[in-house]
mmCIF file of C-alpha atoms in Angstrom:
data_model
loop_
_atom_site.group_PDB
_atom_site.id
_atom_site.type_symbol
_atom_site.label_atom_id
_atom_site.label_comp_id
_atom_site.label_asym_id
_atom_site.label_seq_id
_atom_site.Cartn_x
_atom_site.Cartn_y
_atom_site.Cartn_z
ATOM 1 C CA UNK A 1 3.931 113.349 74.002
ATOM 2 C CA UNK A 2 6.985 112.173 75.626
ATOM 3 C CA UNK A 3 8.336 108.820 75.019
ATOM 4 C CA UNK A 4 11.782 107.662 76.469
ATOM 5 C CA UNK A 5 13.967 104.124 76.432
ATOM 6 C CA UNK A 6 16.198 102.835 79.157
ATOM 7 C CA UNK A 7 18.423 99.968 78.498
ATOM 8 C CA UNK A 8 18.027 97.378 81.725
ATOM 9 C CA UNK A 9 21.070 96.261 84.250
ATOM 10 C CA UNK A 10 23.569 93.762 82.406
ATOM 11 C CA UNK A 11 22.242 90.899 84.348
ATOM 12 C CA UNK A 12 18.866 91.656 83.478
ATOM 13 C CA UNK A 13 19.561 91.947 79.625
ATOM 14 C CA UNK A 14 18.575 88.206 78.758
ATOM 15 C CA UNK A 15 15.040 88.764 79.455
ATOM 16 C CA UNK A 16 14.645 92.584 79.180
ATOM 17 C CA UNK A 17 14.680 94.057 75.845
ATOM 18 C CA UNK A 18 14.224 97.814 77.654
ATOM 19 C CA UNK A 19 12.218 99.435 79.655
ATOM 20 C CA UNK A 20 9.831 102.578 78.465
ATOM 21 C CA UNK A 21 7.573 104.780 79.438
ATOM 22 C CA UNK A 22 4.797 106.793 77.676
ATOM 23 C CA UNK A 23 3.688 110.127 79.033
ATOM 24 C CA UNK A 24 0.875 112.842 77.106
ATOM 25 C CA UNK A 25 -1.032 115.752 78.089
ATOM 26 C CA UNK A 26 -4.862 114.977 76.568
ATOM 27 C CA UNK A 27 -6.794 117.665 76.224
ATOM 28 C CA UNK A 28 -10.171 118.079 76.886
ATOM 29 C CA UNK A 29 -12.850 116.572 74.719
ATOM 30 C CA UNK A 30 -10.268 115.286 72.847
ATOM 31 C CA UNK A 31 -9.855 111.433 73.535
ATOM 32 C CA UNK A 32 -6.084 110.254 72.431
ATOM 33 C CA UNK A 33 -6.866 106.653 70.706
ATOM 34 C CA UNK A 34 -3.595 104.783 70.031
ATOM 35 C CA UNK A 35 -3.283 101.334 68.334
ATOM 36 C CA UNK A 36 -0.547 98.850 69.158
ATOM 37 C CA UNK A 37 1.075 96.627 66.514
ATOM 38 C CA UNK A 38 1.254 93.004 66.056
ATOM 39 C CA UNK A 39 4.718 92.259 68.047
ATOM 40 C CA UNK A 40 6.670 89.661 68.333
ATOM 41 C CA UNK A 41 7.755 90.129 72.087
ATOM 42 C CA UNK A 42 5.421 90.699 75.610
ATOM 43 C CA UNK A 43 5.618 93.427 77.797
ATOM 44 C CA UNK A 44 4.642 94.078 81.584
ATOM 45 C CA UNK A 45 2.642 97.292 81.768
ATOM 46 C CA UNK A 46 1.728 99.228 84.720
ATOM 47 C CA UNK A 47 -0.779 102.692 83.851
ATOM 48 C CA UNK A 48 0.626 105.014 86.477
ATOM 49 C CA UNK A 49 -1.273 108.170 85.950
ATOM 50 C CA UNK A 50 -4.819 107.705 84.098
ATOM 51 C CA UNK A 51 -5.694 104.128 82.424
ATOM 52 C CA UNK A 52 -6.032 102.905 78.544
ATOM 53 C CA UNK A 53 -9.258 100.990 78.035
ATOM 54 C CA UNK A 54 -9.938 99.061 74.549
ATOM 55 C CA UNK A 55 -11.628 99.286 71.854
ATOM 56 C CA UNK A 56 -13.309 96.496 70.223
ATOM 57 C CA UNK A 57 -14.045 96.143 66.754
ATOM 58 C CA UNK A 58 -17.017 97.775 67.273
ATOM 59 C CA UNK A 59 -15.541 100.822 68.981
ATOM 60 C CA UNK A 60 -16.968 99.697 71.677
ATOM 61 C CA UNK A 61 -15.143 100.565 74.911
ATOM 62 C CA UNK A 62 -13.955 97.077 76.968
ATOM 63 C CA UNK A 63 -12.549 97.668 80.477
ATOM 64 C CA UNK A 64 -8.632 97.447 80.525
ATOM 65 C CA UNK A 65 -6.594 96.393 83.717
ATOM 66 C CA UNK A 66 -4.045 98.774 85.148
ATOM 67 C CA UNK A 67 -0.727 96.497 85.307
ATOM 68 C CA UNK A 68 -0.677 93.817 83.431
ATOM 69 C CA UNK A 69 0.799 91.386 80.491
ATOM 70 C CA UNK A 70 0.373 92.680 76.498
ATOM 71 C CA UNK A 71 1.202 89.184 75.235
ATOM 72 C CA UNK A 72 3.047 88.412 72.062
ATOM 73 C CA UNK A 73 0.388 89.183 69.500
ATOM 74 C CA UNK A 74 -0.002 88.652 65.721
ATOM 75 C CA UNK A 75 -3.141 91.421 65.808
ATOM 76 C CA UNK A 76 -3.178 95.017 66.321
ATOM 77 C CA UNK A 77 -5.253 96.527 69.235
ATOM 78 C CA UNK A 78 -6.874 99.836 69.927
ATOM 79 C CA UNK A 79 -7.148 101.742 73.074
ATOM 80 C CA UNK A 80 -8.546 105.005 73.963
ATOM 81 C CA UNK A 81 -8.144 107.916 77.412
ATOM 82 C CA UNK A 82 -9.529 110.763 77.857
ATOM 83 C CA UNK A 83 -7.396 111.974 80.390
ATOM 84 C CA UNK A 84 -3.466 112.841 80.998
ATOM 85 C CA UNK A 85 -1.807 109.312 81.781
ATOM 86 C CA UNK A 86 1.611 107.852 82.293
ATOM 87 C CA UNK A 87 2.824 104.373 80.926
ATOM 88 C CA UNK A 88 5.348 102.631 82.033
ATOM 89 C CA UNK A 89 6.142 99.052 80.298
ATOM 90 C CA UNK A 90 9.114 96.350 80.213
ATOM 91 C CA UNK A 91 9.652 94.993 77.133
ATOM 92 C CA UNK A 92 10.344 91.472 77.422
ATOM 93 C CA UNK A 93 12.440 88.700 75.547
ATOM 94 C CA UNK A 94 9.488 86.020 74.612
ATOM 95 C CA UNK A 95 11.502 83.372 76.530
ATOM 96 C CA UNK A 96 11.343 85.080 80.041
ATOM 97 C CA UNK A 97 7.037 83.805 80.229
ATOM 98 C CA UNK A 98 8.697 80.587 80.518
ATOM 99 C CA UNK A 99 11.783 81.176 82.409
ATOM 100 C CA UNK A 100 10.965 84.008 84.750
ATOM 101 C CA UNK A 101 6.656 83.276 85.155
ATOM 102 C CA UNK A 102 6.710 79.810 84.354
ATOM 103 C CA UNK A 103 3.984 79.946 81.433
ATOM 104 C CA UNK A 104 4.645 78.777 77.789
ATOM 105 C CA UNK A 105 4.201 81.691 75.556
ATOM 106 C CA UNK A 106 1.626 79.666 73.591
ATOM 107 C CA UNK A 107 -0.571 79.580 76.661
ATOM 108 C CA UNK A 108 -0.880 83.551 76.132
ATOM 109 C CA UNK A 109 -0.472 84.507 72.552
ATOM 110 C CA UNK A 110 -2.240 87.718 71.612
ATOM 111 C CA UNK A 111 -4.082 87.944 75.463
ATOM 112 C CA UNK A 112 -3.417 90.551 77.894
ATOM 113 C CA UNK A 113 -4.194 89.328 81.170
ATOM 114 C CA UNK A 114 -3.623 90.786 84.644
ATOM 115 C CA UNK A 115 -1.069 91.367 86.790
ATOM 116 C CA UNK A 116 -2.788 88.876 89.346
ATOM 117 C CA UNK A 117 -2.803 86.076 86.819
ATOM 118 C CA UNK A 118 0.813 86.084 85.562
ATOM 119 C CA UNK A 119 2.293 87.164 88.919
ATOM 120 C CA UNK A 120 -0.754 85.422 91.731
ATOM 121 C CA UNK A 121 0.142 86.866 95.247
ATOM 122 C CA UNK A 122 3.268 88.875 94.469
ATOM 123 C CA UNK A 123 0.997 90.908 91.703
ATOM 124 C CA UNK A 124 -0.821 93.573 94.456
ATOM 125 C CA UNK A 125 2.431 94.520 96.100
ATOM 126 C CA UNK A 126 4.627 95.104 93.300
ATOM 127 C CA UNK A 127 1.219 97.188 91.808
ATOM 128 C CA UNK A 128 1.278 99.340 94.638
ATOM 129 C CA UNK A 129 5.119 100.045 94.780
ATOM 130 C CA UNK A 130 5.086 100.824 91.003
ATOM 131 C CA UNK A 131 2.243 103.300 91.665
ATOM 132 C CA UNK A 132 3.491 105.009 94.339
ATOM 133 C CA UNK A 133 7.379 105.572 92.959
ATOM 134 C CA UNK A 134 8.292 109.107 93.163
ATOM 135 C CA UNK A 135 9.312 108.863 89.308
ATOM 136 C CA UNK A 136 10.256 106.296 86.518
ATOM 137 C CA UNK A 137 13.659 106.219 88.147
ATOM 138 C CA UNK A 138 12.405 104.915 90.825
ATOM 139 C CA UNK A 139 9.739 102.546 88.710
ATOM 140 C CA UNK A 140 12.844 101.109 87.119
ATOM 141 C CA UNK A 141 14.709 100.391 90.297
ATOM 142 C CA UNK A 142 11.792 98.512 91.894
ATOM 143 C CA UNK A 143 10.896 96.219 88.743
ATOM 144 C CA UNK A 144 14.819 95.742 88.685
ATOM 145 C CA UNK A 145 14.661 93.986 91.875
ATOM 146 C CA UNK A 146 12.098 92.121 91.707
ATOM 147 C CA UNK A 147 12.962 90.620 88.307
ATOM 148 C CA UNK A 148 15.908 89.845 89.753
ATOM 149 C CA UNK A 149 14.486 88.020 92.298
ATOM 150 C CA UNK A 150 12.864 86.186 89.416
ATOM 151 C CA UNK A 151 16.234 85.540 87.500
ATOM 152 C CA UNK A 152 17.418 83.857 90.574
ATOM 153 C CA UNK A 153 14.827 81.047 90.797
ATOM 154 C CA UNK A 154 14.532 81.023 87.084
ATOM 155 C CA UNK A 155 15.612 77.775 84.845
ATOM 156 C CA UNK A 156 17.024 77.949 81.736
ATOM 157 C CA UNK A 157 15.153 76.028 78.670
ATOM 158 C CA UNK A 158 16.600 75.216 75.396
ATOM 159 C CA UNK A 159 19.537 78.059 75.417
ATOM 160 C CA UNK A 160 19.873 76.977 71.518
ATOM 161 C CA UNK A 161 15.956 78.333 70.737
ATOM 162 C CA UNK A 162 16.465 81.435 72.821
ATOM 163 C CA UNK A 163 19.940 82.397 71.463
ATOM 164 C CA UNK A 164 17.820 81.406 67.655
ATOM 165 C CA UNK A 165 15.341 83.723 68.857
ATOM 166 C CA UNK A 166 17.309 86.572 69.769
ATOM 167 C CA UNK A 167 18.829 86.156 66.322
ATOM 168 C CA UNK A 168 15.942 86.680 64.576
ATOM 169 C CA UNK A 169 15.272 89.655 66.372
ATOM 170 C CA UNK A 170 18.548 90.938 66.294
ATOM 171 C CA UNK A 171 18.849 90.769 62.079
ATOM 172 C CA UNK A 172 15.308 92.152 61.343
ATOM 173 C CA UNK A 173 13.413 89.049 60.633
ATOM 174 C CA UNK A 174 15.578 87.910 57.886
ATOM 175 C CA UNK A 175 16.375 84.179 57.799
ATOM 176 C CA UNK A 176 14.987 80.917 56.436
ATOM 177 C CA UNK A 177 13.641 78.863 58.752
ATOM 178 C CA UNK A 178 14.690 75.349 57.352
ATOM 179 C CA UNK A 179 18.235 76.817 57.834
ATOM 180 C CA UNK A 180 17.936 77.529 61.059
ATOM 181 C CA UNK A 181 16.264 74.223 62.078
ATOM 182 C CA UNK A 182 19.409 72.857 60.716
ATOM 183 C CA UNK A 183 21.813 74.869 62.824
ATOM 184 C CA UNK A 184 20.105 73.232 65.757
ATOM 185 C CA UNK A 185 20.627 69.596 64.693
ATOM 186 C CA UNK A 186 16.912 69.220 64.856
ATOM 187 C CA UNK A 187 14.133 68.138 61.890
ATOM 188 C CA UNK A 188 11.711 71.025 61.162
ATOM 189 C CA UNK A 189 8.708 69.564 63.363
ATOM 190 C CA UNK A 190 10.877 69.681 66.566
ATOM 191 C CA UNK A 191 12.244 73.131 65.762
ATOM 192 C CA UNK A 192 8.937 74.046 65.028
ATOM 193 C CA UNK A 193 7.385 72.756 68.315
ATOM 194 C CA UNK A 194 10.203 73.808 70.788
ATOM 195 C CA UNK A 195 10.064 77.523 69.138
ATOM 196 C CA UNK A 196 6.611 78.030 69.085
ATOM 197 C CA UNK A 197 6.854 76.976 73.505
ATOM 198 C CA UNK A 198 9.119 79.779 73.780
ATOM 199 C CA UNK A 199 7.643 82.406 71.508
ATOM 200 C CA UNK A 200 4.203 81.630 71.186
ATOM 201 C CA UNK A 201 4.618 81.500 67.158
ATOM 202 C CA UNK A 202 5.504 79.581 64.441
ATOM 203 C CA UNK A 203 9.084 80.556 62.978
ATOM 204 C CA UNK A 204 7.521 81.455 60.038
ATOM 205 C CA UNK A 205 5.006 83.725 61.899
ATOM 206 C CA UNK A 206 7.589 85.319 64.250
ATOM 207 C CA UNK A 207 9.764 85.819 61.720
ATOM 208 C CA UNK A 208 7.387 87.964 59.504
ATOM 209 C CA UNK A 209 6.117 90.065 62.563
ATOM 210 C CA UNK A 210 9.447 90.566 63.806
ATOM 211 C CA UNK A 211 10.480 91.722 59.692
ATOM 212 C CA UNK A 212 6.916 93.819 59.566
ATOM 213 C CA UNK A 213 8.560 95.676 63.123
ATOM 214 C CA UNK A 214 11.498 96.294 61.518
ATOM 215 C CA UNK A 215 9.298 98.209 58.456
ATOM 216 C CA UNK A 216 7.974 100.368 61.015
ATOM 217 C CA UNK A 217 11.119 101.089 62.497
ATOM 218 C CA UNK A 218 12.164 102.632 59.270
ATOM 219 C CA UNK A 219 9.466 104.955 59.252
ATOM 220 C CA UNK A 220 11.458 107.842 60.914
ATOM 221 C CA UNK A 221 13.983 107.910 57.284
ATOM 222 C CA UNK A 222 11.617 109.727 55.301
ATOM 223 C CA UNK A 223 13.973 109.754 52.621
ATOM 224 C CA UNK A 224 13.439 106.607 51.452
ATOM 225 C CA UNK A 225 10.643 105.312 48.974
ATOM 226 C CA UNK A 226 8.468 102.257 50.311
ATOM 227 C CA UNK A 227 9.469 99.774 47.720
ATOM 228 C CA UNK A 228 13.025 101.001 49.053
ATOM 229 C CA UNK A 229 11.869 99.808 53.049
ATOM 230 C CA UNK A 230 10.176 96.905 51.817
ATOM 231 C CA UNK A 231 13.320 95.513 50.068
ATOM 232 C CA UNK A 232 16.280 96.527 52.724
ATOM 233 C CA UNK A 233 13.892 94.635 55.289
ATOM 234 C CA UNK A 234 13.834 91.262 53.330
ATOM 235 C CA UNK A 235 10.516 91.621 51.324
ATOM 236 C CA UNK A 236 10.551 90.081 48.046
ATOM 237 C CA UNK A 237 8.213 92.089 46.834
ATOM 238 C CA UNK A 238 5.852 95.336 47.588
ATOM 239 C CA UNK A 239 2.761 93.177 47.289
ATOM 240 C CA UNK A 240 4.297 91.407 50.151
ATOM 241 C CA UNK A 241 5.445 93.952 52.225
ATOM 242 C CA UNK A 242 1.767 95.593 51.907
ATOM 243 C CA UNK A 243 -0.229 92.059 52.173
ATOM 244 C CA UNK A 244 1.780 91.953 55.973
ATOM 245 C CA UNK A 245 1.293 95.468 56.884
ATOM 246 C CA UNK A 246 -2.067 95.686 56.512
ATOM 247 C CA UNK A 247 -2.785 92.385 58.352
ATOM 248 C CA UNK A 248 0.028 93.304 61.566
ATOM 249 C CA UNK A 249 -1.358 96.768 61.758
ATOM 250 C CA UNK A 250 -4.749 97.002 59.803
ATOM 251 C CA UNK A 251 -3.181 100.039 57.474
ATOM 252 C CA UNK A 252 -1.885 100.226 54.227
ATOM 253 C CA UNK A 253 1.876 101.153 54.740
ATOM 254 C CA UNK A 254 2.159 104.666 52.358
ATOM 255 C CA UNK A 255 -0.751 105.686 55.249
ATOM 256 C CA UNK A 256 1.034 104.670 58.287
ATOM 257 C CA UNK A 257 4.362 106.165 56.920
ATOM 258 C CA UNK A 258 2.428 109.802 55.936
ATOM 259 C CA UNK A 259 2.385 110.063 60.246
ATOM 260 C CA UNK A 260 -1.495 110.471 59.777
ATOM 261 C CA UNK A 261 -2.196 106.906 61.496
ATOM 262 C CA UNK A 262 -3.344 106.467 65.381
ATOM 263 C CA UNK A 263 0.170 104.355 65.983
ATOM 264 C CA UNK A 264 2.520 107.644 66.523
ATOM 265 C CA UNK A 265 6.093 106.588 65.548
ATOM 266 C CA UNK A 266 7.983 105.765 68.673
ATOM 267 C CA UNK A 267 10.759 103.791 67.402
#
């Protein structure tokens, strides 16, 4: 499996966390199942070699599209190939659905729709060019421009709740959310309201995915016990820390961390 980061262009940086992209030979008779986290941000994905479907609850397979929108998502999802495939996503900033595609993140929360229903008539084009690049070089250089094309028309909403938002993210989850109504001059309903627009989640919620995502990004220090992780990333408690895991990612936390789980650890 080969999995590989790529920090966007500076001007893209508000609303592009980085882009990836996900490549694995599958070998025969051997389906490759992997299950995504609850996250705190969306991503634009676009299957350029093979195609993911889902699995329901009943391990029942459900159709996937091939480019499209994983919303922000407080669930974990499965998906299953049978085949060699290549992935290529842009991890997104919650506040560019508003900005850049002109939805509120609450009006997608934990769906995945299709490229033809967050983009309409730009969607087939843009498909096409992505699956037709040469290489992810080239797959980075065409999204590039045409979410700058975006970030020209795009208008900015409530700076103050996306620079709050970024924070979060950017210390791990850690923070009280009465406080940081209160750096915004605002009472806790408002804060609440105008946050949950731009991420599609409660502070509170966000908050305690974005702390669980942190968790798993301490998975690669094997050194360390779990009560150790579940302290340095703001837990007050193990009972916590497992009470969260298991409902963002549907394990208990010593079996994700023993490398045995379908999530592989790409952090």
């Amino acid at each position: 499996m080969n999995y590989q980061t790529f920090a966007p262009p500076a001007h893209l940086a508000p609303y592009v966390r980085f882009f990836w992209t996900l490549e694995c030979e599958v070998p025969a008779g051997m389906p490759y199942v992997h299950r995504c986290m609850a996250d705190g941000c969306p991503e634009l994905l676009f299957h350029y070699k093979g195609k993911f479907d889902k699995l329901n609850g009943d391990n029942q397979v459900e159709n996937c599209f091939s480019s499209g929108l994983q919303a922000q998502s407080r669930h974990f999802k499965r998906f299953i190939i049978k085949r060699d495939f290549g992935l290529f996503g842009v991890y997104l900033y919650p506040n560019a659905l508003l900005e850049l595609f002109h939805f509120a993140a609450t009006d997608l929360t934990n769906g995945m729709p299709d490229l033809q229903t967050v983009l309409g008539i730009e969607a087939d084009m843009l498909e096409e060019q992505m699956m037709l690049a040469t290489d992810n070089k080239q797959r980075i250089n065409i999204i590039s421009r045409f979410l700058e094309m975006k970030v020209a028309k795009a208008k900015t909403v409530r700076p103050e709740i996306t620079q709050t938002i970024r924070h979060i993210i950017a210390s791990k989850g850690i923070h009280n959310v009465e406080t940081l109504a209160g750096k915004q001059f605002l009472s806790l309903r408002q804060f609440e309201r105008q946050f949950k627009t731009l991420s599609g989640f409660s502070p509170k919620l966000f908050t305690r995915i974005i702390r669980f995502q942190s968790a798993i990004a301490e998975a690669k220090n094997q050194s360390r016990s779990l009560t150790q992780i579940a302290y340095d990333c703001g837990y007050y408690d193990q009972s916590h820390f497992i009470h969260d895991f298991r409902e963002f990612s549907g394990y208990h936390p010593k079996h994700y961390f023993s490398g045995k789980s379908e999530a592989p650890i790409l952090y």
